[in-house]
Short mmCIF file of C-alpha atoms in Angstrom, two decimals:
data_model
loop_
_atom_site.label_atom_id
_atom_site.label_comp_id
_atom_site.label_asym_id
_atom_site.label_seq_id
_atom_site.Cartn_x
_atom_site.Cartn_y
_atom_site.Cartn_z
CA UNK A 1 -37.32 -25.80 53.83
CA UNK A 2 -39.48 -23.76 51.77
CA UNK A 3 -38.17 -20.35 49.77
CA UNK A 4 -41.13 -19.13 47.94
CA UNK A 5 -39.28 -16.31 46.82
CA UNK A 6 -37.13 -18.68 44.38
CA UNK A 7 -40.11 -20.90 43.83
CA UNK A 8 -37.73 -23.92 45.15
CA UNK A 9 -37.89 -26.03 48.15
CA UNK A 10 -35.15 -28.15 50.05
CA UNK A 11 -35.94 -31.99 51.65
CA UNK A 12 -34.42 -33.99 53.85
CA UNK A 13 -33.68 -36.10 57.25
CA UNK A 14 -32.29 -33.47 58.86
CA UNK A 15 -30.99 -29.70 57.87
CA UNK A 16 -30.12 -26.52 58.81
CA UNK A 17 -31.09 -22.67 58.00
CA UNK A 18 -28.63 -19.65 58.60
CA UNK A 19 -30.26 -16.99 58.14
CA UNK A 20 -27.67 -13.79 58.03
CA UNK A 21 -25.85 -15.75 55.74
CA UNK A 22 -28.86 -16.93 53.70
CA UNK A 23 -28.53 -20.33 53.44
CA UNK A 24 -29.35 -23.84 54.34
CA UNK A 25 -28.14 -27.17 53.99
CA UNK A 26 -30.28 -30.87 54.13
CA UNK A 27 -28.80 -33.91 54.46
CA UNK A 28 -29.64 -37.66 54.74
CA UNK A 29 -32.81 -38.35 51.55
CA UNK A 30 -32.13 -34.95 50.58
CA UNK A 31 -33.50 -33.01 47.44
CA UNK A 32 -34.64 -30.53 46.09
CA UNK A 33 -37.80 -29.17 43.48
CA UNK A 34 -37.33 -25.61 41.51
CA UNK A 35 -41.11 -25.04 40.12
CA UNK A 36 -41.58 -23.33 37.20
CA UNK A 37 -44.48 -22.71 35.41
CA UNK A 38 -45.12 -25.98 33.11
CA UNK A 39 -42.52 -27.78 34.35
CA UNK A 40 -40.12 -28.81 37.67
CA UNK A 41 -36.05 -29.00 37.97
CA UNK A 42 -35.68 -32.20 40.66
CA UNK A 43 -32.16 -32.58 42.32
CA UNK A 44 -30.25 -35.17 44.83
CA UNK A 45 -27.51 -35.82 46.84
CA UNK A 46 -26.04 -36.56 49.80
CA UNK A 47 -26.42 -33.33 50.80
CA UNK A 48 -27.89 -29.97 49.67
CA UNK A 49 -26.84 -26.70 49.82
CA UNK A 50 -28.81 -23.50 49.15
CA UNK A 51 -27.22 -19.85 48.97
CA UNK A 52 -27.80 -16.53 48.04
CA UNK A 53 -24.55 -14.50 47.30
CA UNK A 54 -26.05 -11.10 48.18
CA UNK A 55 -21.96 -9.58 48.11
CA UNK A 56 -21.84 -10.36 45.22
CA UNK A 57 -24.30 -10.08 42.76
CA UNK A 58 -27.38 -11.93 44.09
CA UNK A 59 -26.96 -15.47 42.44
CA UNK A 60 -29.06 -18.00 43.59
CA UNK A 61 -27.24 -21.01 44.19
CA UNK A 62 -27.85 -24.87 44.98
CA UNK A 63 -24.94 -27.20 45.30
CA UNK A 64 -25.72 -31.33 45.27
CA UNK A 65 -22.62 -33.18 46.89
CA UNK A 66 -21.79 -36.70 46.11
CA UNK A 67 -23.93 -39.14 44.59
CA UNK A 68 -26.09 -35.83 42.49
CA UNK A 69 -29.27 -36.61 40.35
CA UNK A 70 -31.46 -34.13 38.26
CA UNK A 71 -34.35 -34.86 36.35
CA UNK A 72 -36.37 -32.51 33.60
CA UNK A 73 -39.10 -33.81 31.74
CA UNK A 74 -36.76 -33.55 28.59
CA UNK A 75 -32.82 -34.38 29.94
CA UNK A 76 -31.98 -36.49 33.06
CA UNK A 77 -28.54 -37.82 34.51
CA UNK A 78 -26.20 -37.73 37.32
CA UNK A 79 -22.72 -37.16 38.29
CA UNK A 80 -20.74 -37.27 41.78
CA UNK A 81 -21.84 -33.45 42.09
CA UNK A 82 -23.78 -30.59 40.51
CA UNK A 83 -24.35 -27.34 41.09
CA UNK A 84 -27.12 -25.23 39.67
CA UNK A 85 -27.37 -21.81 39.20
CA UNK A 86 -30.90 -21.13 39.18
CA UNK A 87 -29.81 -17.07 38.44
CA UNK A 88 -27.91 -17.73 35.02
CA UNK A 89 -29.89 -21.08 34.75
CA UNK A 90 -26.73 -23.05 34.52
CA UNK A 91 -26.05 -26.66 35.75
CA UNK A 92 -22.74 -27.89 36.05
CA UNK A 93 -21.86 -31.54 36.50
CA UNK A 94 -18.43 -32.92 38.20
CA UNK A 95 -16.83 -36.39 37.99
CA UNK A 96 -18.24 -38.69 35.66
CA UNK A 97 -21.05 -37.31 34.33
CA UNK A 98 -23.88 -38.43 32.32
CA UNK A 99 -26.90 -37.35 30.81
CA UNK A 100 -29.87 -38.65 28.47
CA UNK A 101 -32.21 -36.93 26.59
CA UNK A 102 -34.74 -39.49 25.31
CA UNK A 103 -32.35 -42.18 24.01
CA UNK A 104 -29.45 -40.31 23.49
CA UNK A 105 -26.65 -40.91 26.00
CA UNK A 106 -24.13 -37.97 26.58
CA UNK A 107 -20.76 -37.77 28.70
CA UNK A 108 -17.45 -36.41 28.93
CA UNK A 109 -15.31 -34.76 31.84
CA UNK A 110 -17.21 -32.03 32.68
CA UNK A 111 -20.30 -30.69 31.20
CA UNK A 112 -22.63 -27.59 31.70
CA UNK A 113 -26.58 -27.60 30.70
CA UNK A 114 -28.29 -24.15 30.46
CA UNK A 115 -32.05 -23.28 30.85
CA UNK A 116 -33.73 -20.76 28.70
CA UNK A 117 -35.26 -18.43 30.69
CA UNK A 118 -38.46 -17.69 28.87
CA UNK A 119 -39.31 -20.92 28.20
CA UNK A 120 -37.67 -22.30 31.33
CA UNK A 121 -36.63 -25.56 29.06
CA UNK A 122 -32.89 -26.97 28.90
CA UNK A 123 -31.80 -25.97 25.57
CA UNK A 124 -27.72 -26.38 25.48
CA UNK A 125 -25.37 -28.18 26.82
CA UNK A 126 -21.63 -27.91 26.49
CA UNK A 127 -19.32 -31.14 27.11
CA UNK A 128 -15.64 -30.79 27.58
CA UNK A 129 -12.98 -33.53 27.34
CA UNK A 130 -13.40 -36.78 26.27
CA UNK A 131 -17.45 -35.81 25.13
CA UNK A 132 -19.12 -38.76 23.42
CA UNK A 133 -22.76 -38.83 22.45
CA UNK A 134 -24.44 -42.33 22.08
CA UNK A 135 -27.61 -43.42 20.50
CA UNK A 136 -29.53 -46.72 19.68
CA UNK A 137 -30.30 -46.69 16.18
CA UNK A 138 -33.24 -49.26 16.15
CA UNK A 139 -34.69 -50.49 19.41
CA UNK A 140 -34.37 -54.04 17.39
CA UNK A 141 -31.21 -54.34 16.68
CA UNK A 142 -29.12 -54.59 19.50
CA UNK A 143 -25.72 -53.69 18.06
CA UNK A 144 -26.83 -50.63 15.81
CA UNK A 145 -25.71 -47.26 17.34
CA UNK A 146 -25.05 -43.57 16.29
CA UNK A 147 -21.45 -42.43 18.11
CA UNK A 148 -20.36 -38.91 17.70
CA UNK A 149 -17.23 -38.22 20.14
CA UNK A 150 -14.09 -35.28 20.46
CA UNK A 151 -12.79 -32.71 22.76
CA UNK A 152 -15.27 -30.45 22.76
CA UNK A 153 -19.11 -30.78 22.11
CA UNK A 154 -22.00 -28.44 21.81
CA UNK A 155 -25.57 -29.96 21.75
CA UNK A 156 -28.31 -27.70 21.24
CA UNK A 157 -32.11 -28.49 21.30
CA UNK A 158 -35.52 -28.10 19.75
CA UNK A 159 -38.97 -28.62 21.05
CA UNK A 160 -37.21 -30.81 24.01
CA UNK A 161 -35.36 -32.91 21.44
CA UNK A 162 -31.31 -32.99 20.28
CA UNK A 163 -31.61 -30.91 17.77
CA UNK A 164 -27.19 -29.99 16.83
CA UNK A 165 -25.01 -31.24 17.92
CA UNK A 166 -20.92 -29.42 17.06
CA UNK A 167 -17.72 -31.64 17.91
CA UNK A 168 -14.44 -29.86 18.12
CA UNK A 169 -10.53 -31.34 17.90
CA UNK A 170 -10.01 -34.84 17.00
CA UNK A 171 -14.13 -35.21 16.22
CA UNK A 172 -15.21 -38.90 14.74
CA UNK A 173 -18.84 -39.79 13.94
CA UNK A 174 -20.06 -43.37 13.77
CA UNK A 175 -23.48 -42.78 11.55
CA UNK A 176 -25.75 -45.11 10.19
CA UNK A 177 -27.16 -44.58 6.48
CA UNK A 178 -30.93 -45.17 5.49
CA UNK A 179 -32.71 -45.29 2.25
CA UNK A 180 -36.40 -44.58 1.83
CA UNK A 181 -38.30 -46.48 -0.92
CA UNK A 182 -40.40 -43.51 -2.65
CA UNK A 183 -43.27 -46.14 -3.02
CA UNK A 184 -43.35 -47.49 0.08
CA UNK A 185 -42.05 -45.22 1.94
CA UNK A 186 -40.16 -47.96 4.07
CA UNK A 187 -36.68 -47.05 5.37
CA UNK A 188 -33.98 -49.90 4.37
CA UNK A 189 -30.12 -49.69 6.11
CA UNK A 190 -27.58 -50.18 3.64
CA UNK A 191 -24.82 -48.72 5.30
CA UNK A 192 -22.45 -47.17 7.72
CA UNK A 193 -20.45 -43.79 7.44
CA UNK A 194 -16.91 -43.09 9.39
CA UNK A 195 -15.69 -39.62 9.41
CA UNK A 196 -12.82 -38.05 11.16
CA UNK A 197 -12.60 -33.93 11.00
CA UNK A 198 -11.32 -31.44 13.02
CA UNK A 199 -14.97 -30.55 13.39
CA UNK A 200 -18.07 -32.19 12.58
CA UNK A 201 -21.74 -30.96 12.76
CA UNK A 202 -24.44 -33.34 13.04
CA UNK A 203 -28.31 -32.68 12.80
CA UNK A 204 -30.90 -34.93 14.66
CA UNK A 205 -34.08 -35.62 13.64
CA UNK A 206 -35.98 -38.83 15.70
CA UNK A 207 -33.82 -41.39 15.54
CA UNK A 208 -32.12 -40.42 12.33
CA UNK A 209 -28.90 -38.52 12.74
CA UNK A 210 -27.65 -37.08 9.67
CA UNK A 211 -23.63 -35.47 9.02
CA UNK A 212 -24.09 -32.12 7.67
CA UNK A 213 -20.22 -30.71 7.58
CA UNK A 214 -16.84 -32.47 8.20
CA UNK A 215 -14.11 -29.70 8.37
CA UNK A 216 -10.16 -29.63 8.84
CA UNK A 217 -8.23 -32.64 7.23
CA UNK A 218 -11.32 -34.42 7.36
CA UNK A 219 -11.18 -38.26 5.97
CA UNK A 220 -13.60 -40.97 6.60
CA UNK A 221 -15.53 -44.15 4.45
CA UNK A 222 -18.48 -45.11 3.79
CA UNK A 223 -18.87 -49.59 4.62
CA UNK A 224 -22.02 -51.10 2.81
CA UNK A 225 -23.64 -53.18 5.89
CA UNK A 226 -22.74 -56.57 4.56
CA UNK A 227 -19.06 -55.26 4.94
CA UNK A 228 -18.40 -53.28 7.45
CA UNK A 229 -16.06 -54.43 9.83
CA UNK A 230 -17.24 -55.68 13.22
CA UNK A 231 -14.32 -54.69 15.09
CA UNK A 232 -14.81 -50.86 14.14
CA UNK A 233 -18.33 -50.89 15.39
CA UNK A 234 -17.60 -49.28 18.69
CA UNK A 235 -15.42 -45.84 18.52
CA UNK A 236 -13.09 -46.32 21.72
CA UNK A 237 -14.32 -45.31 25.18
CA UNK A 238 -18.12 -46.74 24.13
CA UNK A 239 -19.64 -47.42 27.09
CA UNK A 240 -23.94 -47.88 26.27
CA UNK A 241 -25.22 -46.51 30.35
CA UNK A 242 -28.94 -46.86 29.09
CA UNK A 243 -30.29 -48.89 32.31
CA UNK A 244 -28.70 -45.40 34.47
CA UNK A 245 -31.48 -43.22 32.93
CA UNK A 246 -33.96 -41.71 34.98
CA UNK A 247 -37.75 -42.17 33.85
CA UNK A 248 -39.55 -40.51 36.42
CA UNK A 249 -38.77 -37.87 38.83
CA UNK A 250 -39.01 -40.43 41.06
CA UNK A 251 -35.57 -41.80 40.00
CA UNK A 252 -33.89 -39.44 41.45
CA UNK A 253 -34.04 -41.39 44.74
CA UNK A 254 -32.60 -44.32 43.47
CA UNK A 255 -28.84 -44.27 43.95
CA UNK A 256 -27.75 -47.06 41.07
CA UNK A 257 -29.83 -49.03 38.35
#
């Protein structure tokens, strides 16, 4: 089902078109593609629906029912169900949801991703309840990894990359510490940082994530490598879902990894 009008078309085995009440639905292999101009918004499910809410104020609408996947060229995931408003340029992901953005991992209750709408790239996304951002620190070590977790999370982006990310009520961040020799420029661990704030703002640059405030009763410690504990390396809840990330459109068709 082609809408050239919303530059978005809908796939499946078999579906259906209403056309007073401007919608459609396709089930069985169903997805569908939103084209924009250097880049393509891919979503499956079960089953797809497409509406336009003309009563009300002319949103565009496609809801992805059990089983939802999405892939952008710079975030990816999947949840039991989505729904994306292509009008606002808002996704919203139900029931376990995760998402990746290069190697960082992100979940939590409930999240919602928005697209910027001039340059048609996923630039936010907002996590609520039990949010918890993972990522590998070195591809080498296996047990190595950033963890940033709270209530509330805000992760913003830059040139399709984490850029910020803000925690909110009962924040913690797990954060590996690097030191670069000025001669040879080589980067040696030599330790790991624990902090626990009310809120905590973290830039991300690469691989290196870096704590830049730690507000409200904040408290914390910083473990040289040899000493840190090993049974504080995992914040609670850490789950590592890297094999669920999807790296090609093409992924979207595949229901578990």
């Amino acid at each position: 089902m082609d809408d050239p009008l919303e530059k978005r078309f809908l796939k499946g085995d078999y579906g259906e078109a209403f056309k007073y009440l401007d919608s459609a639905f396709v089930t069985k292999n169903a997805y569908a593609v939103k084209a924009f101009d250097k880049d393509s918004l891919y979503i499956s499910a079960d089953t797809l629906l497409a509406v336009k809410r003309h009563d009300v104020d002319s949103t565009s609408l496609v809801k992805a029912f059990h089983k939802a996947r999405f892939y952008k060229s710079n975030a990816n995931g999947k949840a039991d169900s989505l729904v994306y408003n292509q009008t606002k340029g808002l996704m919203q992901f139900y029931k376990d949801p995760i998402l990746f953005s290069g190697d960082n991992q992100v979940t939590g209750d409930y999240i919602e991703a928005y697209t910027n709408a001039k340059t048609e790239k996923l630039d936010s996304m907002k996590v609520f309840n039990n949010a918890f951002v993972i990522a590998k620190v070195d591809s080498l070590v296996e047990n190595e990894y950033h963890q940033i977790k709270g209530k509330y999370l805000t992760v913003l982006f830059q040139d399709d990359k984490i850029d910020f990310i803000n925690v909110e009520e009962n924040a913690v961040a797990l954060t590996y510490m690097d030191d670069t020799d000025q001669k040879t420029k080589v980067k040696e661990r030599y330790g790991v940082n624990i902090s626990y704030c009310g809120i905590i703002e973290v830039d991300v640059v690469g691989k290196d994530v870096e704590l830049v405030a730690c507000r409200i009763k904040s408290d914390g410690k910083m473990y040289p490598l040899s000493k840190f504990p090993e049974e504080m390396r995992y914040l609670p809840d850490f789950k590592w879902r890297i094999s669920e990330r999807l790296n090609t459109w093409r992924d979207i068709f595949i229901e578990s990894k």
